[in-house]
JSON list of C-alpha atoms in Angstrom, two decimals:
[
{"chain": "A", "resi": 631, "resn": "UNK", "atom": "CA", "xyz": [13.85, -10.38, 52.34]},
{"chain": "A", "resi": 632, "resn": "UNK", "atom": "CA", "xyz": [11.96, -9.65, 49.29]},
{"chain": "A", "resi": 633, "resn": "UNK", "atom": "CA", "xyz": [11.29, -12.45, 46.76]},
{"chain": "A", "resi": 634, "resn": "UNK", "atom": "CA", "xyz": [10.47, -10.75, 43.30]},
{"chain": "A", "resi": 635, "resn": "UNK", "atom": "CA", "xyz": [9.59, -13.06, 39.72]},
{"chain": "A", "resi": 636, "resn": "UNK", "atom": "CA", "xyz": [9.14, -11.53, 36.23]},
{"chain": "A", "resi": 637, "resn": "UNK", "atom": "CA", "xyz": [6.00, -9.94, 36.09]},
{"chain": "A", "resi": 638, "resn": "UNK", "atom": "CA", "xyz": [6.42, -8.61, 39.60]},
{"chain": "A", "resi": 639, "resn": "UNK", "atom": "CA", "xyz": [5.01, -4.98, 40.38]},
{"chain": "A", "resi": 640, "resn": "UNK", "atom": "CA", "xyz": [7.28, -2.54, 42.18]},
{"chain": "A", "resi": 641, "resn": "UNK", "atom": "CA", "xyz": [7.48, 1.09, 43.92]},
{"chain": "A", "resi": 642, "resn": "UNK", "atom": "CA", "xyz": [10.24, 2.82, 43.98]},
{"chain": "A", "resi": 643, "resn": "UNK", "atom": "CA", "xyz": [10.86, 4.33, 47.23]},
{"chain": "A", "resi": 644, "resn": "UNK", "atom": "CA", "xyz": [13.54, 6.55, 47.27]},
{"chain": "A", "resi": 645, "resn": "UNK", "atom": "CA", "xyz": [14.63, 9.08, 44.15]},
{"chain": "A", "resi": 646, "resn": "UNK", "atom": "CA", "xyz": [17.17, 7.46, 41.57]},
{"chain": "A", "resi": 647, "resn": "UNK", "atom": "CA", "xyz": [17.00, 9.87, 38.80]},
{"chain": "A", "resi": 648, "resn": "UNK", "atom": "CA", "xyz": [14.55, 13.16, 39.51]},
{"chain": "A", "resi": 649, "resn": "UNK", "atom": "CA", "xyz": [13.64, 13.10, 35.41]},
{"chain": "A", "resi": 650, "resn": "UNK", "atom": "CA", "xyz": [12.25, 9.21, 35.56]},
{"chain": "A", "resi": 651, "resn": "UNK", "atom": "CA", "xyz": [12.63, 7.21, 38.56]},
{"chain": "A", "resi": 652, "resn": "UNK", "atom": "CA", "xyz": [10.99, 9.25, 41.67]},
{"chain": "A", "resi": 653, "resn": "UNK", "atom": "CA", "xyz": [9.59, 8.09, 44.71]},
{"chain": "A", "resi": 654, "resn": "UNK", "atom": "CA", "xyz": [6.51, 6.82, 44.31]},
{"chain": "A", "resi": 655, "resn": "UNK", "atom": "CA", "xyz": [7.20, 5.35, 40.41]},
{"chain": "A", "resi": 656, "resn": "UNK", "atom": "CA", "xyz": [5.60, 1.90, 39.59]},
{"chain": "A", "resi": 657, "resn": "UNK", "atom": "CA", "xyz": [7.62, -0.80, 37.59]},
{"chain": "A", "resi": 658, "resn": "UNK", "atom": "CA", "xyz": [7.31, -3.87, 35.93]},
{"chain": "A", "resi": 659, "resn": "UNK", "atom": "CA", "xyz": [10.03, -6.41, 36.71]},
{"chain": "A", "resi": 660, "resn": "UNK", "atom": "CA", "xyz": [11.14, -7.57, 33.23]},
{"chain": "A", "resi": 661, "resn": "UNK", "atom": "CA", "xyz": [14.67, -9.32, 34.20]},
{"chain": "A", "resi": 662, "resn": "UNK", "atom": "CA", "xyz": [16.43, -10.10, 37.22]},
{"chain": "A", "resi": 663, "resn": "UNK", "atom": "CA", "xyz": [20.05, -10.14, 38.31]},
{"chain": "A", "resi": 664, "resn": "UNK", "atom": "CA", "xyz": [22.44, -10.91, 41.19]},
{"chain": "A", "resi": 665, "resn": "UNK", "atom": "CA", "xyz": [22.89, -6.78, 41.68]},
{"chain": "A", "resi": 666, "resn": "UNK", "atom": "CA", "xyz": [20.24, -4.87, 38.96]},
{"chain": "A", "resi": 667, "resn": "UNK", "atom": "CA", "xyz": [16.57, -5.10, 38.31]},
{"chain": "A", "resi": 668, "resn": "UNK", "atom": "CA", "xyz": [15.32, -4.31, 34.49]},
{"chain": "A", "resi": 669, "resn": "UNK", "atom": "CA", "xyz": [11.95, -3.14, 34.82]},
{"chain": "A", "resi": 670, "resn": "UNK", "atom": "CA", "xyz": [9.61, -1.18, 32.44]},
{"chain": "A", "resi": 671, "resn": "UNK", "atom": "CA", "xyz": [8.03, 2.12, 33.97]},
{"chain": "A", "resi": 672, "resn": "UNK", "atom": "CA", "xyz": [4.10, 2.08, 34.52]},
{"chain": "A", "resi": 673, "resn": "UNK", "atom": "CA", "xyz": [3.93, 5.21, 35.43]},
{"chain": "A", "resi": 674, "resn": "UNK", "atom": "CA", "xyz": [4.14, 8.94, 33.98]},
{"chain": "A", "resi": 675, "resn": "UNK", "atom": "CA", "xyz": [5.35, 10.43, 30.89]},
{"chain": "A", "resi": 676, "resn": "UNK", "atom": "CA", "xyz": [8.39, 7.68, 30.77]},
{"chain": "A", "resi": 677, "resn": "UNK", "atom": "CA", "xyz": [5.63, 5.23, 30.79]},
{"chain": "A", "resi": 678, "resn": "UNK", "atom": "CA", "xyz": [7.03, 2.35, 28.83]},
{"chain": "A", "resi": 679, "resn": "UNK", "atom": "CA", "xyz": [10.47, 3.02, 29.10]},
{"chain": "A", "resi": 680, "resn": "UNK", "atom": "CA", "xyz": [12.98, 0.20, 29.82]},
{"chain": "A", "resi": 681, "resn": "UNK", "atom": "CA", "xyz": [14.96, 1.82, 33.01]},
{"chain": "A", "resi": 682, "resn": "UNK", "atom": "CA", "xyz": [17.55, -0.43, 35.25]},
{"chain": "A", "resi": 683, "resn": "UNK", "atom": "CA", "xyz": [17.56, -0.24, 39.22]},
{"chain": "A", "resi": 684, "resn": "UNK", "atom": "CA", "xyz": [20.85, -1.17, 41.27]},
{"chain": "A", "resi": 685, "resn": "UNK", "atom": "CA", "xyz": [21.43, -1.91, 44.32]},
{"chain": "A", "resi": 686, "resn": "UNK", "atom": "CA", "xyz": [22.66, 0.65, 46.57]},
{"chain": "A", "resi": 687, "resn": "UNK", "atom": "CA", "xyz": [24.42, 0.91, 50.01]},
{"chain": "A", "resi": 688, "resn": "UNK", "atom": "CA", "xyz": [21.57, 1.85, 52.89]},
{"chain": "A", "resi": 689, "resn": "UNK", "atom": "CA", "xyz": [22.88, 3.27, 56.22]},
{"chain": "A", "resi": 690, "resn": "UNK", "atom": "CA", "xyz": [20.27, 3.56, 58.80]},
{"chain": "A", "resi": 691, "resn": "UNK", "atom": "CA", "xyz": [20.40, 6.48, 60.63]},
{"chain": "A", "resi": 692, "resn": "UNK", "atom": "CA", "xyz": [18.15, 5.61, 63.40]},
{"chain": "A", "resi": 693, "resn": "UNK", "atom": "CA", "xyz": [20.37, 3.01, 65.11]},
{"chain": "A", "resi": 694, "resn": "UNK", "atom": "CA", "xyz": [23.12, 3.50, 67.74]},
{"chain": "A", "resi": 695, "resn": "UNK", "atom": "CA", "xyz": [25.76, 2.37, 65.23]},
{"chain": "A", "resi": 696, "resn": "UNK", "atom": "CA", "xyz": [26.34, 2.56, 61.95]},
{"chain": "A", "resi": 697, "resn": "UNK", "atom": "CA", "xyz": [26.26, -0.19, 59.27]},
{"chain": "A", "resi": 698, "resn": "UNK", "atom": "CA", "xyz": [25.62, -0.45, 55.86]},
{"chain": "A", "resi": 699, "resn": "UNK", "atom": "CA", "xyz": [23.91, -2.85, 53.84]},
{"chain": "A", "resi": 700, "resn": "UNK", "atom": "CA", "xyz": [23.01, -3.16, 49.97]},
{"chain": "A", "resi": 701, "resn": "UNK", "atom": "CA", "xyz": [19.28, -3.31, 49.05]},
{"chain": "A", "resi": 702, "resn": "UNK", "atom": "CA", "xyz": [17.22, -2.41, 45.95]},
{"chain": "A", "resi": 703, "resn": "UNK", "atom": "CA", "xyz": [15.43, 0.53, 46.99]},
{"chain": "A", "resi": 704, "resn": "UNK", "atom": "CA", "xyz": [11.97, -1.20, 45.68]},
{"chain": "A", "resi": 705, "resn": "UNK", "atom": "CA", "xyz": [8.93, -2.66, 47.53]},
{"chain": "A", "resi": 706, "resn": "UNK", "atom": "CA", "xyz": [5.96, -5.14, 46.30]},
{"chain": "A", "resi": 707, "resn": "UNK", "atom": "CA", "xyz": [3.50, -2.33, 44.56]},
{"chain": "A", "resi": 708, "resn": "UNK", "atom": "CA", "xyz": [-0.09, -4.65, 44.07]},
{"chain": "A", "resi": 709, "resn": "UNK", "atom": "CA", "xyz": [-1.83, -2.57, 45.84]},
{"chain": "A", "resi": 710, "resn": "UNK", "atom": "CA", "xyz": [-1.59, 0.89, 46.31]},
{"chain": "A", "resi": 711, "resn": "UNK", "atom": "CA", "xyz": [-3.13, 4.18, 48.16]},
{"chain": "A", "resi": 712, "resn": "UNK", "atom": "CA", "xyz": [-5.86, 6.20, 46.92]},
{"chain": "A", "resi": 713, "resn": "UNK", "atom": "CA", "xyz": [-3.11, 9.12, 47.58]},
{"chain": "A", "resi": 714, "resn": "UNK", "atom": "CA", "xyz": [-0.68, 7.41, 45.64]},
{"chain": "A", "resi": 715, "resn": "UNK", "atom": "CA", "xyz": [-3.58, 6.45, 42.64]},
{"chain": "A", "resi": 716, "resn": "UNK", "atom": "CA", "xyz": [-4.30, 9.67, 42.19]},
{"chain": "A", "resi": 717, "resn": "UNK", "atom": "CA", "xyz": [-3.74, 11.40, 38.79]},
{"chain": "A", "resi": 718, "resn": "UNK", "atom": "CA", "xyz": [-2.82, 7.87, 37.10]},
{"chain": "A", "resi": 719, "resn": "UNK", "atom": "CA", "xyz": [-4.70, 5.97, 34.57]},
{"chain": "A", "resi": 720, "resn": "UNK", "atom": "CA", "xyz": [-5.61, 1.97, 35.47]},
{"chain": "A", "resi": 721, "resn": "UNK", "atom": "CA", "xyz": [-6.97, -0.27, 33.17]},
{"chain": "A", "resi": 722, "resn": "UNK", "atom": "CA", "xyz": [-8.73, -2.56, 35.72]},
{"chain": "A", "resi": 723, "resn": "UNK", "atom": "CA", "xyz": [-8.56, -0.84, 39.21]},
{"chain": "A", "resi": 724, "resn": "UNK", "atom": "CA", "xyz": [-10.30, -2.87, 42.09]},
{"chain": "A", "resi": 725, "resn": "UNK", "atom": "CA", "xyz": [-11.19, -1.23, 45.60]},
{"chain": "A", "resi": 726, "resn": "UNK", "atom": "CA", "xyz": [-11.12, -2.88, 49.09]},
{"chain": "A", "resi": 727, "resn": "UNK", "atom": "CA", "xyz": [-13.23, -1.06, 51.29]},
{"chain": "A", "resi": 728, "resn": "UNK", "atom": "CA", "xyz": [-12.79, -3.16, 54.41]},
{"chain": "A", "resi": 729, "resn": "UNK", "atom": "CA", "xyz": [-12.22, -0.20, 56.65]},
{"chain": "A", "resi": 730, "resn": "UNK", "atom": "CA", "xyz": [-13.01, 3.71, 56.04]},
{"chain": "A", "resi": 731, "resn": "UNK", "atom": "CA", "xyz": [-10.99, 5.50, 53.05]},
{"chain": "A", "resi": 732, "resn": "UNK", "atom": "CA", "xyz": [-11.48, 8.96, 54.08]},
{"chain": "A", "resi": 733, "resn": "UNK", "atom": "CA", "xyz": [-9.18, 10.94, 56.91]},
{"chain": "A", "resi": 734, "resn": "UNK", "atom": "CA", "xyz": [-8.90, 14.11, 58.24]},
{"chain": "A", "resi": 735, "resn": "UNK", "atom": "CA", "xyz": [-7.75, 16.97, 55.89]}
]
């Protein structure tokens, strides 16, 4: 279960709408609502832009039978890859270097 407040910072993680709400796009929660999120894009050349999330029906397709359920297609976005920071533009970035940042590649 995911427990989101005003203020909250989100990822999407699945593609909404390809021109502003990709995988990967950070929000700001501004409202909440039984079935929509109003956030404000952090992210990109939409960066500022009021945008709405829904819920939408998620069918698994890794178990044995099928069911579907209705999510928000958003996780907690605090912290974030170095992949995923790259090319953006953070005011006050901090770095946790508890374990090596480099890999293979």
């Amino acid at each position: 279960m995911l427990n989101l407040n005003v203020g909250s910072f989100i990822m999407i993680f699945m593609n909404l709408d390809p021109r502003k709400l990709c995988n990967g796009t950070r929000l700001c929660v501004s409202k909440l609502g039984a079935n929509v999120i109003q956030t404000t894009i952090l992210t990109g050349s939409n960066k500022g832009e009021s945008v709405f999330i829904p819920r939408i029906p998620l069918i698994p397709s890794d178990t044995p039978f099928k069911f579907k359920q209705l999510q928000f297609p958003v996780r907690l976005a605090f912290a974030i890859t170095i992949n995923k920071a790259q090319g953006q533009s953070l005011k006050v970035p901090g770095i946790s270097q508890e374990t090596s940042c480099f890999s293979h590649g």
